[in-house]
Amino acid sequence: LALALIMSFSLVVTANAAFSDEADIDETYNESVNVLAQLEVFRGYTDGSYKPQDSITRAEVAAIIYRIATGDVSDSQVSLYSDWNRFKDVASGSWYAGYVNYCANAEYIKGYDEKRFGYEDGSFRPNNNVTGYEALAMILRAVGYGKMDEFVGSNWAVNTAARANTLKISKNVTAALLGSPASREVVAELLFRSILVPTVTYNNAFGYQETDTTLGYDSFKLEQIEGVVVANEYANLYDTQVLGTGKTDFEIAKDDVRSL
């Protein structure tokens, strides 16, 4: 029995990204870190390290969510949004302007206001360390939640945690980690689990309705499937011939064998 992440039924996403400090990545978050790195949405540093326990800023999370939502992992289109200013502290010439402005206009991210945080209206505070709750609220809006304003107001953190818990997104993250500045590996875990849950639509009559797709599939044709490996390049349960180099047959249901 095997669990695999596949892209377009051709690439099995299991290989390690081989960061120079991969031994420092918590085993619980290793899959999340490596899959997002392979998708090129949440990268390591130019020196080959990942720095899993380092903090991560609100602007950096906006950049990752931009890549997830658009599939633009090369950032080739992000400059188009650099002048769509929504926050007074996000200058057009800053490296993060396009990412933040895209996410703000898509209503994935919110700024600070006096009623919620005691800060001046109109700011995003891009260089602030992101908390687990904040990262969750951002990605859950990208999934389709937040249309009922459940992630704003005095109970926003409670509501965010409740939704993440229901969807099992935060199953490997404690409440204490959610409420404090989040590490890079914790944010990777929350974002990775979120792109595998069904996206939702909303209407006043029926509330949230799940779709038959996910952010992972929409942007990267990424799926998580469970089944039995029945053949590969070394052995084949159903034939006398092995498969080609790098090929695997994965049986997920009767008469449903996918070649990866």
PDB file of C-alpha atoms in Angstrom:
ATOM      1  CA  LEU A   1       0.000   0.000   0.000  1.00  0.00           C
ATOM      2  CA  ALA A   2       1.420   3.339  -0.969  1.00  0.00           C
ATOM      3  CA  LEU A   3       0.492   7.007  -0.783  1.00  0.00           C
ATOM      4  CA  ALA A   4       1.759   9.137  -3.610  1.00  0.00           C
ATOM      5  CA  LEU A   5       1.543  12.709  -4.800  1.00  0.00           C
ATOM      6  CA  ILE A   6       1.336  12.840  -8.564  1.00  0.00           C
ATOM      7  CA  MET A   7       1.452  15.627 -11.095  1.00  0.00           C
ATOM      8  CA  SER A   8      -0.442  15.073 -14.353  1.00  0.00           C
ATOM      9  CA  PHE A   9      -0.131  11.313 -13.732  1.00  0.00           C
ATOM     10  CA  SER A  10       3.461  11.510 -14.916  1.00  0.00           C
ATOM     11  CA  LEU A  11       5.620  12.728 -12.043  1.00  0.00           C
ATOM     12  CA  VAL A  12       5.602  11.091  -8.652  1.00  0.00           C
ATOM     13  CA  VAL A  13       6.505  13.801  -6.167  1.00  0.00           C
ATOM     14  CA  THR A  14       8.515  11.913  -3.596  1.00  0.00           C
ATOM     15  CA  ALA A  15      12.162  12.771  -4.212  1.00  0.00           C
ATOM     16  CA  ASN A  16      13.846  14.841  -1.530  1.00  0.00           C
ATOM     17  CA  ALA A  17      14.775  18.411  -2.404  1.00  0.00           C
ATOM     18  CA  ALA A  18      18.171  17.752  -0.785  1.00  0.00           C
ATOM     19  CA  PHE A  19      18.629  20.944   1.172  1.00  0.00           C
ATOM     20  CA  SER A  20      22.015  21.267   2.816  1.00  0.00           C
ATOM     21  CA  ASP A  21      20.272  21.470   6.197  1.00  0.00           C
ATOM     22  CA  GLU A  22      17.576  18.887   5.518  1.00  0.00           C
ATOM     23  CA  ALA A  23      18.498  17.103   8.758  1.00  0.00           C
ATOM     24  CA  ASP A  24      17.117  20.130  10.595  1.00  0.00           C
ATOM     25  CA  ILE A  25      13.648  19.771   9.044  1.00  0.00           C
ATOM     26  CA  ASP A  26      11.163  18.199  11.443  1.00  0.00           C
ATOM     27  CA  GLU A  27      10.213  14.770  10.104  1.00  0.00           C
ATOM     28  CA  THR A  28       6.535  15.680  10.487  1.00  0.00           C
ATOM     29  CA  TYR A  29       6.913  18.528   7.999  1.00  0.00           C
ATOM     30  CA  ASN A  30       9.422  16.968   5.645  1.00  0.00           C
ATOM     31  CA  GLU A  31       6.895  15.990   2.973  1.00  0.00           C
ATOM     32  CA  SER A  32       5.292  19.439   2.973  1.00  0.00           C
ATOM     33  CA  VAL A  33       8.630  21.229   2.721  1.00  0.00           C
ATOM     34  CA  ASN A  34       9.900  19.067  -0.102  1.00  0.00           C
ATOM     35  CA  VAL A  35       6.756  18.994  -2.225  1.00  0.00           C
ATOM     36  CA  LEU A  36       6.354  22.770  -2.102  1.00  0.00           C
ATOM     37  CA  ALA A  37      10.037  23.138  -2.930  1.00  0.00           C
ATOM     38  CA  GLN A  38       9.694  20.821  -5.916  1.00  0.00           C
ATOM     39  CA  LEU A  39       6.675  22.775  -7.091  1.00  0.00           C
ATOM     40  CA  GLU A  40       8.937  25.836  -6.796  1.00  0.00           C
ATOM     41  CA  VAL A  41       6.405  27.809  -4.769  1.00  0.00           C
ATOM     42  CA  PHE A  42       8.297  27.786  -1.444  1.00  0.00           C
ATOM     43  CA  ARG A  43      11.979  27.710  -2.150  1.00  0.00           C
ATOM     44  CA  GLY A  44      15.166  27.359  -0.210  1.00  0.00           C
ATOM     45  CA  TYR A  45      18.028  29.843  -0.148  1.00  0.00           C
ATOM     46  CA  THR A  46      20.730  30.351  -2.777  1.00  0.00           C
ATOM     47  CA  ASP A  47      23.279  28.686  -0.512  1.00  0.00           C
ATOM     48  CA  GLY A  48      21.278  25.441  -0.683  1.00  0.00           C
ATOM     49  CA  SER A  49      19.780  25.715   2.794  1.00  0.00           C
ATOM     50  CA  TYR A  50      16.131  25.865   3.822  1.00  0.00           C
ATOM     51  CA  LYS A  51      16.431  27.235   7.365  1.00  0.00           C
ATOM     52  CA  PRO A  52      13.262  25.439   8.518  1.00  0.00           C
ATOM     53  CA  GLN A  53      13.100  27.006  11.982  1.00  0.00           C
ATOM     54  CA  ASP A  54      13.589  30.580  10.771  1.00  0.00           C
ATOM     55  CA  SER A  55      10.660  32.967  10.917  1.00  0.00           C
ATOM     56  CA  ILE A  56       8.841  34.092   7.775  1.00  0.00           C
ATOM     57  CA  THR A  57       7.232  37.441   7.007  1.00  0.00           C
ATOM     58  CA  ARG A  58       3.745  38.342   5.885  1.00  0.00           C
ATOM     59  CA  ALA A  59       5.147  39.509   2.526  1.00  0.00           C
ATOM     60  CA  GLU A  60       6.968  36.208   1.987  1.00  0.00           C
ATOM     61  CA  VAL A  61       3.772  34.251   2.609  1.00  0.00           C
ATOM     62  CA  ALA A  62       1.951  36.510   0.137  1.00  0.00           C
ATOM     63  CA  ALA A  63       4.578  35.586  -2.469  1.00  0.00           C
ATOM     64  CA  ILE A  64       4.045  31.861  -1.867  1.00  0.00           C
ATOM     65  CA  ILE A  65       0.269  32.169  -2.040  1.00  0.00           C
ATOM     66  CA  TYR A  66       0.565  34.156  -5.271  1.00  0.00           C
ATOM     67  CA  ARG A  67       2.529  31.281  -6.829  1.00  0.00           C
ATOM     68  CA  ILE A  68       0.046  28.709  -5.539  1.00  0.00           C
ATOM     69  CA  ALA A  69      -3.004  30.614  -6.789  1.00  0.00           C
ATOM     70  CA  THR A  70      -1.592  31.538 -10.194  1.00  0.00           C
ATOM     71  CA  GLY A  71       0.826  28.719 -10.945  1.00  0.00           C
ATOM     72  CA  ASP A  72       3.345  31.421 -11.912  1.00  0.00           C
ATOM     73  CA  VAL A  73       6.307  29.832 -10.144  1.00  0.00           C
ATOM     74  CA  SER A  74       8.794  31.783 -12.261  1.00  0.00           C
ATOM     75  CA  ASP A  75       7.192  35.073 -11.118  1.00  0.00           C
ATOM     76  CA  SER A  76       7.057  36.177 -14.750  1.00  0.00           C
ATOM     77  CA  GLN A  77       3.741  37.991 -14.328  1.00  0.00           C
ATOM     78  CA  VAL A  78       4.026  39.405 -10.841  1.00  0.00           C
ATOM     79  CA  SER A  79       5.295  42.806 -11.982  1.00  0.00           C
ATOM     80  CA  LEU A  80       1.911  43.405 -13.621  1.00  0.00           C
ATOM     81  CA  TYR A  81       0.447  43.894 -10.154  1.00  0.00           C
ATOM     82  CA  SER A  82       3.143  46.089  -8.648  1.00  0.00           C
ATOM     83  CA  ASP A  83       1.064  49.268  -8.995  1.00  0.00           C
ATOM     84  CA  TRP A  84      -2.237  47.829  -7.730  1.00  0.00           C
ATOM     85  CA  ASN A  85      -1.601  49.398  -4.361  1.00  0.00           C
ATOM     86  CA  ARG A  86      -4.038  48.585  -1.585  1.00  0.00           C
ATOM     87  CA  PHE A  87      -1.843  49.379   1.425  1.00  0.00           C
ATOM     88  CA  LYS A  88      -0.003  52.560   2.295  1.00  0.00           C
ATOM     89  CA  ASP A  89       3.125  50.694   3.421  1.00  0.00           C
ATOM     90  CA  VAL A  90       3.519  48.593   0.244  1.00  0.00           C
ATOM     91  CA  ALA A  91       5.544  50.735  -2.151  1.00  0.00           C
ATOM     92  CA  SER A  92       5.357  49.996  -5.876  1.00  0.00           C
ATOM     93  CA  GLY A  93       9.118  49.510  -6.117  1.00  0.00           C
ATOM     94  CA  SER A  94       9.376  46.961  -3.304  1.00  0.00           C
ATOM     95  CA  TRP A  95      10.176  43.339  -4.127  1.00  0.00           C
ATOM     96  CA  TYR A  96       6.913  42.186  -2.601  1.00  0.00           C
ATOM     97  CA  ALA A  97       4.540  44.775  -4.119  1.00  0.00           C
ATOM     98  CA  GLY A  98       3.225  42.568  -6.912  1.00  0.00           C
ATOM     99  CA  TYR A  99       2.640  39.581  -4.653  1.00  0.00           C
ATOM    100  CA  VAL A 100       0.901  41.553  -1.916  1.00  0.00           C
ATOM    101  CA  ASN A 101      -1.199  43.593  -4.318  1.00  0.00           C
ATOM    102  CA  TYR A 102      -2.334  40.525  -6.254  1.00  0.00           C
ATOM    103  CA  CYS A 103      -3.362  38.729  -3.074  1.00  0.00           C
ATOM    104  CA  ALA A 104      -5.013  41.836  -1.649  1.00  0.00           C
ATOM    105  CA  ASN A 105      -7.075  42.452  -4.758  1.00  0.00           C
ATOM    106  CA  ALA A 106      -8.060  38.786  -4.811  1.00  0.00           C
ATOM    107  CA  GLU A 107      -9.084  39.295  -1.160  1.00  0.00           C
ATOM    108  CA  TYR A 108      -6.787  36.570   0.106  1.00  0.00           C
ATOM    109  CA  ILE A 109      -5.030  38.918   2.516  1.00  0.00           C
ATOM    110  CA  LYS A 110      -6.181  41.741   4.754  1.00  0.00           C
ATOM    111  CA  GLY A 111      -4.423  44.694   6.310  1.00  0.00           C
ATOM    112  CA  TYR A 112      -4.470  45.940   9.856  1.00  0.00           C
ATOM    113  CA  ASP A 113      -7.172  48.194  11.241  1.00  0.00           C
ATOM    114  CA  GLU A 114      -7.806  49.876  14.568  1.00  0.00           C
ATOM    115  CA  LYS A 115     -10.753  47.698  15.504  1.00  0.00           C
ATOM    116  CA  ARG A 116      -8.826  44.424  15.137  1.00  0.00           C
ATOM    117  CA  PHE A 117      -5.270  45.222  16.103  1.00  0.00           C
ATOM    118  CA  GLY A 118      -4.976  48.759  17.381  1.00  0.00           C
ATOM    119  CA  TYR A 119      -2.829  49.737  14.401  1.00  0.00           C
ATOM    120  CA  GLU A 120      -3.475  52.533  11.972  1.00  0.00           C
ATOM    121  CA  ASP A 121      -5.817  51.787   9.091  1.00  0.00           C
ATOM    122  CA  GLY A 122      -4.390  51.051   5.664  1.00  0.00           C
ATOM    123  CA  SER A 123      -1.215  49.150   6.564  1.00  0.00           C
ATOM    124  CA  PHE A 124      -0.157  45.602   5.717  1.00  0.00           C
ATOM    125  CA  ARG A 125       3.042  45.425   7.773  1.00  0.00           C
ATOM    126  CA  PRO A 126       4.808  43.277   5.143  1.00  0.00           C
ATOM    127  CA  ASN A 127       7.946  42.736   7.211  1.00  0.00           C
ATOM    128  CA  ASN A 128       6.123  41.543  10.316  1.00  0.00           C
ATOM    129  CA  ASN A 129       6.601  37.888  11.164  1.00  0.00           C
ATOM    130  CA  VAL A 130       3.516  35.944  10.155  1.00  0.00           C
ATOM    131  CA  THR A 131       1.646  33.873  12.743  1.00  0.00           C
ATOM    132  CA  GLY A 132       0.154  30.481  12.016  1.00  0.00           C
ATOM    133  CA  TYR A 133      -3.333  31.962  12.263  1.00  0.00           C
ATOM    134  CA  GLU A 134      -2.480  34.674   9.731  1.00  0.00           C
ATOM    135  CA  ALA A 135      -0.985  32.201   7.255  1.00  0.00           C
ATOM    136  CA  LEU A 136      -4.049  29.995   7.605  1.00  0.00           C
ATOM    137  CA  ALA A 137      -6.480  32.855   7.043  1.00  0.00           C
ATOM    138  CA  MET A 138      -4.629  33.839   3.865  1.00  0.00           C
ATOM    139  CA  ILE A 139      -4.581  30.371   2.317  1.00  0.00           C
ATOM    140  CA  LEU A 140      -8.127  29.509   3.428  1.00  0.00           C
ATOM    141  CA  ARG A 141      -9.383  32.563   1.550  1.00  0.00           C
ATOM    142  CA  ALA A 142      -7.545  31.292  -1.537  1.00  0.00           C
ATOM    143  CA  VAL A 143      -9.354  27.959  -1.082  1.00  0.00           C
ATOM    144  CA  GLY A 144     -12.638  29.902  -1.114  1.00  0.00           C
ATOM    145  CA  TYR A 145     -13.474  30.463   2.537  1.00  0.00           C
ATOM    146  CA  GLY A 146     -13.803  33.839   4.242  1.00  0.00           C
ATOM    147  CA  LYS A 147     -16.841  34.935   2.236  1.00  0.00           C
ATOM    148  CA  MET A 148     -18.872  35.110   5.443  1.00  0.00           C
ATOM    149  CA  ASP A 149     -16.292  37.415   7.058  1.00  0.00           C
ATOM    150  CA  GLU A 150     -15.505  34.678   9.542  1.00  0.00           C
ATOM    151  CA  PHE A 151     -11.797  35.527   9.432  1.00  0.00           C
ATOM    152  CA  VAL A 152     -12.225  39.122  10.552  1.00  0.00           C
ATOM    153  CA  GLY A 153     -13.493  40.627  13.804  1.00  0.00           C
ATOM    154  CA  SER A 154     -12.783  39.673  17.379  1.00  0.00           C
ATOM    155  CA  ASN A 155     -13.157  35.907  16.821  1.00  0.00           C
ATOM    156  CA  TRP A 156     -11.134  35.687  13.619  1.00  0.00           C
ATOM    157  CA  ALA A 157      -8.384  33.495  15.079  1.00  0.00           C
ATOM    158  CA  VAL A 158     -10.830  31.082  16.716  1.00  0.00           C
ATOM    159  CA  ASN A 159     -12.821  30.768  13.497  1.00  0.00           C
ATOM    160  CA  THR A 160      -9.677  30.298  11.433  1.00  0.00           C
ATOM    161  CA  ALA A 161      -8.432  27.530  13.717  1.00  0.00           C
ATOM    162  CA  ALA A 162     -11.843  25.837  13.725  1.00  0.00           C
ATOM    163  CA  ARG A 163     -12.038  25.733   9.939  1.00  0.00           C
ATOM    164  CA  ALA A 164      -8.473  24.452   9.620  1.00  0.00           C
ATOM    165  CA  ASN A 165      -9.171  21.787  12.230  1.00  0.00           C
ATOM    166  CA  THR A 166     -12.324  20.642  10.431  1.00  0.00           C
ATOM    167  CA  LEU A 167     -10.388  20.310   7.186  1.00  0.00           C
ATOM    168  CA  LYS A 168      -7.488  18.575   9.020  1.00  0.00           C
ATOM    169  CA  ILE A 169      -5.096  21.193   7.671  1.00  0.00           C
ATOM    170  CA  SER A 170      -3.628  21.899  11.102  1.00  0.00           C
ATOM    171  CA  LYS A 171      -3.550  18.315  12.371  1.00  0.00           C
ATOM    172  CA  ASN A 172       0.240  18.406  12.787  1.00  0.00           C
ATOM    173  CA  VAL A 173       0.451  21.920  14.245  1.00  0.00           C
ATOM    174  CA  THR A 174      -0.285  22.754  17.868  1.00  0.00           C
ATOM    175  CA  ALA A 175      -2.396  25.702  18.977  1.00  0.00           C
ATOM    176  CA  ALA A 176       0.672  27.282  20.548  1.00  0.00           C
ATOM    177  CA  LEU A 177       2.460  27.271  17.176  1.00  0.00           C
ATOM    178  CA  LEU A 178      -0.552  28.794  15.456  1.00  0.00           C
ATOM    179  CA  GLY A 179      -0.677  31.703  17.841  1.00  0.00           C
ATOM    180  CA  SER A 180       2.987  32.643  17.641  1.00  0.00           C
ATOM    181  CA  PRO A 181       5.329  33.738  14.828  1.00  0.00           C
ATOM    182  CA  ALA A 182       5.471  30.692  12.581  1.00  0.00           C
ATOM    183  CA  SER A 183       8.589  28.989  11.302  1.00  0.00           C
ATOM    184  CA  ARG A 184       9.167  28.296   7.624  1.00  0.00           C
ATOM    185  CA  GLU A 185       8.506  24.579   8.049  1.00  0.00           C
ATOM    186  CA  VAL A 186       5.223  25.174   9.923  1.00  0.00           C
ATOM    187  CA  VAL A 187       4.000  27.551   7.224  1.00  0.00           C
ATOM    188  CA  ALA A 188       4.986  24.963   4.595  1.00  0.00           C
ATOM    189  CA  GLU A 189       2.893  22.367   6.430  1.00  0.00           C
ATOM    190  CA  LEU A 190      -0.179  24.615   6.617  1.00  0.00           C
ATOM    191  CA  LEU A 191       0.026  25.684   2.974  1.00  0.00           C
ATOM    192  CA  PHE A 192       0.695  22.177   1.688  1.00  0.00           C
ATOM    193  CA  ARG A 193      -2.255  20.639   3.534  1.00  0.00           C
ATOM    194  CA  SER A 194      -4.460  23.471   2.276  1.00  0.00           C
ATOM    195  CA  ILE A 195      -3.755  22.913  -1.417  1.00  0.00           C
ATOM    196  CA  LEU A 196      -4.961  19.311  -1.119  1.00  0.00           C
ATOM    197  CA  VAL A 197      -8.435  20.079   0.280  1.00  0.00           C
ATOM    198  CA  PRO A 198     -11.364  20.802  -2.075  1.00  0.00           C
ATOM    199  CA  THR A 199     -11.871  24.415  -3.031  1.00  0.00           C
ATOM    200  CA  VAL A 200     -15.282  25.870  -2.246  1.00  0.00           C
ATOM    201  CA  THR A 201     -17.792  28.261  -3.752  1.00  0.00           C
ATOM    202  CA  TYR A 202     -20.227  30.332  -1.741  1.00  0.00           C
ATOM    203  CA  ASN A 203     -23.783  31.563  -2.140  1.00  0.00           C
ATOM    204  CA  ASN A 204     -26.272  32.993   0.330  1.00  0.00           C
ATOM    205  CA  ALA A 205     -28.736  30.138  -0.010  1.00  0.00           C
ATOM    206  CA  PHE A 206     -26.418  27.172   0.578  1.00  0.00           C
ATOM    207  CA  GLY A 207     -23.279  28.637   2.107  1.00  0.00           C
ATOM    208  CA  TYR A 208     -20.021  26.925   1.181  1.00  0.00           C
ATOM    209  CA  GLN A 209     -20.166  24.138  -1.386  1.00  0.00           C
ATOM    210  CA  GLU A 210     -17.161  21.933  -2.110  1.00  0.00           C
ATOM    211  CA  THR A 211     -15.979  21.639  -5.695  1.00  0.00           C
ATOM    212  CA  ASP A 212     -14.376  18.573  -7.252  1.00  0.00           C
ATOM    213  CA  THR A 213     -10.955  20.193  -7.476  1.00  0.00           C
ATOM    214  CA  THR A 214      -8.174  21.626  -5.299  1.00  0.00           C
ATOM    215  CA  LEU A 215      -5.672  24.470  -5.562  1.00  0.00           C
ATOM    216  CA  GLY A 216      -2.976  21.865  -6.034  1.00  0.00           C
ATOM    217  CA  TYR A 217      -4.743  20.352  -8.998  1.00  0.00           C
ATOM    218  CA  ASP A 218      -5.852  23.625 -10.564  1.00  0.00           C
ATOM    219  CA  SER A 219      -2.372  25.147 -10.545  1.00  0.00           C
ATOM    220  CA  PHE A 220      -0.088  22.110 -10.788  1.00  0.00           C
ATOM    221  CA  LYS A 221      -2.252  19.081 -11.642  1.00  0.00           C
ATOM    222  CA  LEU A 222      -1.167  17.746  -8.254  1.00  0.00           C
ATOM    223  CA  GLU A 223      -3.186  14.961  -6.652  1.00  0.00           C
ATOM    224  CA  GLN A 224      -2.796  12.773  -3.603  1.00  0.00           C
ATOM    225  CA  ILE A 225      -3.854   9.198  -4.234  1.00  0.00           C
ATOM    226  CA  GLU A 226      -3.695   5.984  -2.239  1.00  0.00           C
ATOM    227  CA  GLY A 227      -3.355   2.538  -3.715  1.00  0.00           C
ATOM    228  CA  VAL A 228      -1.081  -0.396  -4.493  1.00  0.00           C
ATOM    229  CA  VAL A 229       2.039  -0.303  -6.644  1.00  0.00           C
ATOM    230  CA  VAL A 230       1.552  -3.223  -9.051  1.00  0.00           C
ATOM    231  CA  ALA A 231       4.418  -2.670 -11.473  1.00  0.00           C
ATOM    232  CA  ASN A 232       7.601  -0.694 -11.955  1.00  0.00           C
ATOM    233  CA  GLU A 233      10.826  -0.838 -13.927  1.00  0.00           C
ATOM    234  CA  TYR A 234      12.036  -3.793 -11.845  1.00  0.00           C
ATOM    235  CA  ALA A 235       8.954  -5.932 -11.262  1.00  0.00           C
ATOM    236  CA  ASN A 236       5.384  -6.416 -12.471  1.00  0.00           C
ATOM    237  CA  LEU A 237       2.642  -8.319 -10.665  1.00  0.00           C
ATOM    238  CA  TYR A 238       0.455  -8.681 -13.761  1.00  0.00           C
ATOM    239  CA  ASP A 239       2.890  -9.308 -16.594  1.00  0.00           C
ATOM    240  CA  THR A 240       6.223 -10.864 -17.472  1.00  0.00           C
ATOM    241  CA  GLN A 241       7.556  -7.551 -18.773  1.00  0.00           C
ATOM    242  CA  VAL A 242       8.787  -4.779 -16.513  1.00  0.00           C
ATOM    243  CA  LEU A 243       8.020  -1.137 -17.241  1.00  0.00           C
ATOM    244  CA  GLY A 244      10.267   1.504 -18.717  1.00  0.00           C
ATOM    245  CA  THR A 245      12.858   3.355 -16.674  1.00  0.00           C
ATOM    246  CA  GLY A 246      11.200   5.525 -14.056  1.00  0.00           C
ATOM    247  CA  LYS A 247       7.708   4.183 -14.758  1.00  0.00           C
ATOM    248  CA  THR A 248       5.282   2.839 -12.148  1.00  0.00           C
ATOM    249  CA  ASP A 249       1.748   1.428 -12.354  1.00  0.00           C
ATOM    250  CA  PHE A 250      -0.370   2.412  -9.378  1.00  0.00           C
ATOM    251  CA  GLU A 251      -3.696   0.636  -8.770  1.00  0.00           C
ATOM    252  CA  ILE A 252      -6.149   2.797  -6.829  1.00  0.00           C
ATOM    253  CA  ALA A 253      -9.364   0.893  -7.523  1.00  0.00           C
ATOM    254  CA  LYS A 254     -10.557  -2.147  -9.422  1.00  0.00           C
ATOM    255  CA  ASP A 255      -9.810  -1.733 -13.116  1.00  0.00           C
ATOM    256  CA  ASP A 256      -8.203   1.646 -12.494  1.00  0.00           C
ATOM    257  CA  VAL A 257      -4.448   1.434 -12.973  1.00  0.00           C
ATOM    258  CA  ARG A 258      -2.569   4.674 -13.564  1.00  0.00           C
ATOM    259  CA  SER A 259       0.841   4.703 -15.150  1.00  0.00           C
ATOM    260  CA  LEU A 260       3.097   7.308 -13.582  1.00  0.00           C
TER     261      LEU A 260
END
